[in-house]
Coordinates of C-alpha atoms in Angstrom, one line a residue:
M169 CA 14.6 58.1 -30.2
N170 CA 14.6 54.6 -29.2
R171 CA 12.3 51.7 -30.7
R172 CA 9.7 52.0 -28.4
A173 CA 9.2 55.5 -28.2
F174 CA 9.2 55.1 -32.2
T175 CA 6.6 52.6 -32.4
L176 CA 4.3 55.1 -30.0
T177 CA 5.3 57.9 -32.0
S178 CA 4.0 55.9 -35.0
L179 CA 0.9 54.4 -33.6
A180 CA -0.5 57.9 -32.9
A181 CA 0.2 59.3 -36.3
I182 CA -1.5 56.3 -38.2
A183 CA -4.5 57.0 -35.4
A184 CA -4.6 60.3 -36.8
A185 CA -4.6 59.0 -40.8
G186 CA -7.4 57.2 -40.2
P187 CA -8.8 53.4 -41.2
A188 CA -7.0 51.8 -43.6
V189 CA -8.0 48.1 -45.3
A190 CA -6.0 45.2 -45.3
T191 CA -6.5 41.6 -46.2
E192 CA -3.8 39.8 -43.9
R193 CA -2.7 41.0 -40.3
F194 CA 0.8 40.3 -38.8
T195 CA 2.2 40.8 -35.7
F196 CA 5.8 40.4 -35.2
P197 CA 7.7 40.1 -31.3
S198 CA 9.6 43.7 -30.8
I199 CA 13.5 42.5 -29.6
D200 CA 12.4 45.2 -26.6
G201 CA 9.5 43.8 -25.7
G202 CA 5.6 44.0 -27.2
D203 CA 4.8 43.9 -30.6
Y204 CA 5.3 45.1 -34.1
D205 CA 1.4 45.0 -35.6
L206 CA 2.1 45.6 -39.0
A207 CA -1.7 47.0 -39.3
V208 CA -0.5 49.8 -37.2
W209 CA 1.5 50.9 -39.9
R210 CA -0.8 50.9 -42.4
G211 CA -1.4 53.7 -44.5
R212 CA 2.7 54.1 -45.2
P213 CA 5.0 52.0 -46.9
I214 CA 6.4 49.5 -45.0
L215 CA 10.1 48.1 -46.1
V216 CA 10.7 44.5 -44.3
V217 CA 14.3 43.3 -44.6
N218 CA 15.6 39.8 -43.0
T219 CA 18.9 40.6 -41.5
A220 CA 21.6 39.0 -40.0
S221 CA 24.6 40.4 -37.7
L222 CA 27.3 38.3 -39.0
C223 CA 27.0 38.7 -43.1
G224 CA 28.6 40.5 -45.5
F225 CA 25.6 42.2 -46.1
T226 CA 25.1 43.3 -42.4
D227 CA 26.7 47.0 -43.1
Q228 CA 23.1 47.7 -44.7
Y229 CA 22.1 48.4 -41.3
A230 CA 23.4 51.8 -41.2
D231 CA 21.6 52.5 -44.9
L232 CA 18.3 50.9 -43.3
Q233 CA 18.5 53.5 -40.2
R234 CA 19.4 56.6 -42.7
L235 CA 16.4 55.5 -44.7
Q236 CA 13.8 55.4 -41.8
D237 CA 15.0 58.5 -40.9
T238 CA 14.8 60.1 -44.0
Y239 CA 11.3 59.1 -44.3
Q240 CA 10.5 59.1 -40.5
D241 CA 7.0 59.3 -40.2
R242 CA 5.8 58.6 -44.1
A243 CA 7.4 55.0 -43.8
I244 CA 8.7 52.6 -42.2
V245 CA 11.6 50.2 -42.1
L246 CA 11.0 47.0 -40.1
A247 CA 14.3 44.5 -39.7
V248 CA 13.8 41.1 -38.9
P249 CA 17.0 39.2 -37.1
S250 CA 17.2 35.7 -39.1
D251 CA 19.5 32.6 -38.5
D252 CA 18.2 30.7 -41.3
F253 CA 21.6 31.0 -42.9
A254 CA 23.6 30.6 -40.2
Q255 CA 24.8 34.3 -39.5
E256 CA 23.1 35.5 -36.7
L257 CA 24.3 36.3 -32.8
A258 CA 23.1 33.4 -30.1
D259 CA 20.5 35.2 -28.8
N260 CA 18.3 38.3 -29.3
A261 CA 19.9 40.4 -26.1
A262 CA 23.4 40.1 -28.2
V263 CA 21.7 40.9 -31.8
A264 CA 20.0 44.2 -29.8
E265 CA 23.4 45.3 -28.0
F266 CA 25.0 44.7 -31.6
C267 CA 22.6 46.9 -33.5
E268 CA 22.9 49.7 -30.9
M269 CA 26.3 49.5 -30.6
Q270 CA 27.8 49.3 -33.5
Y271 CA 24.8 51.1 -36.0
G272 CA 23.0 53.2 -33.5
L273 CA 20.0 51.5 -34.6
T274 CA 16.8 52.9 -33.6
L275 CA 14.5 51.8 -36.2
P276 CA 11.9 48.6 -35.3
L277 CA 13.9 45.3 -34.8
T278 CA 12.2 42.3 -34.1
T279 CA 13.5 39.0 -32.2
I280 CA 15.2 36.5 -34.3
Q281 CA 12.4 34.7 -36.7
S282 CA 12.5 32.2 -39.5
V283 CA 11.9 33.6 -42.7
R284 CA 12.2 30.2 -44.5
G285 CA 10.2 26.6 -44.9
P286 CA 7.6 25.1 -42.6
G287 CA 9.2 27.1 -39.4
A288 CA 8.6 30.6 -41.2
H289 CA 7.2 33.2 -39.4
P290 CA 3.3 33.8 -40.8
F291 CA 4.4 36.9 -42.5
Y292 CA 7.1 34.7 -45.0
R293 CA 5.0 32.0 -44.9
W294 CA 2.2 34.0 -46.4
L295 CA 4.9 36.0 -48.6
A296 CA 5.7 32.4 -50.1
R297 CA 2.7 30.8 -50.2
D298 CA 0.2 33.9 -51.8
H299 CA 3.3 36.0 -53.4
G300 CA 6.3 33.7 -54.2
F301 CA 8.8 35.4 -52.6
V302 CA 11.0 33.3 -50.0
P303 CA 14.3 35.1 -48.9
Q304 CA 17.4 33.8 -50.5
W305 CA 20.0 35.0 -48.6
N306 CA 20.2 37.9 -45.4
F307 CA 18.9 41.5 -46.2
N308 CA 16.4 40.2 -49.0
K309 CA 13.8 43.5 -48.5
V310 CA 10.4 43.2 -49.2
L311 CA 8.1 46.5 -49.8
L312 CA 4.6 46.7 -48.7
D313 CA 2.0 49.6 -50.1
Q314 CA -0.5 51.4 -48.0
A315 CA -2.8 48.8 -47.4
G316 CA -0.1 46.2 -46.4
Q317 CA 0.2 44.2 -50.1
P318 CA 3.6 43.2 -52.0
V319 CA 4.2 45.6 -54.3
Q320 CA 8.5 44.5 -55.0
T321 CA 11.2 42.3 -53.6
W322 CA 14.8 42.6 -53.7
G323 CA 17.6 40.6 -53.3
S324 CA 20.8 41.6 -50.9
G325 CA 22.2 43.5 -53.1
P326 CA 20.0 46.8 -53.8
N327 CA 21.3 49.4 -51.3
P328 CA 18.7 50.6 -49.0
M329 CA 19.9 54.1 -49.5
G330 CA 20.1 53.4 -53.3
R331 CA 17.9 54.7 -56.1
R332 CA 15.9 51.7 -56.8
I333 CA 14.5 51.3 -53.0
R334 CA 14.2 55.1 -52.7
G335 CA 12.6 55.4 -56.1
A336 CA 10.2 52.4 -55.0
L337 CA 9.3 53.9 -52.3
D338 CA 8.7 57.5 -53.6
G339 CA 6.3 55.9 -56.4
L340 CA 4.4 54.6 -53.9
L341 CA 4.4 57.9 -51.6
A342 CA 3.3 60.0 -54.7
A343 CA 0.3 57.9 -55.7

């Protein structure tokens, strides 16, 4: 399933689940065109990960896809490519091709975004301002609960399919 079909399937599932209350609303441009609106995914946990194609942690892409495949419509994994640490490819087309060819990614993937400082995407500015979280490197992870609020953050090290992240997701889904 491609990312666009994934998004349409996700939209239908959320609409069926009913409305959820949110305090903030963020959209990210999709690397395939269009936008990802986090509010559309409310009602499900969302793992947001700042990524980079040339990082030593890039192999985590495979486990991010496995995590998305494992949780399917119960949770979302959103990859946010960033060149803030000078380890991303030159443009969105190169990132999209790399992710598809090397990892077969179908999970939602945004365009290249800044995740630190005053030029950061509004989502990351909100995380820094209201929740004290600023990515310190690539593949930092933020878990949002079903209402879109951050409940846990991790640095680059924890594996997306590892006990810590899956345990946190399972805990949210069981609540």
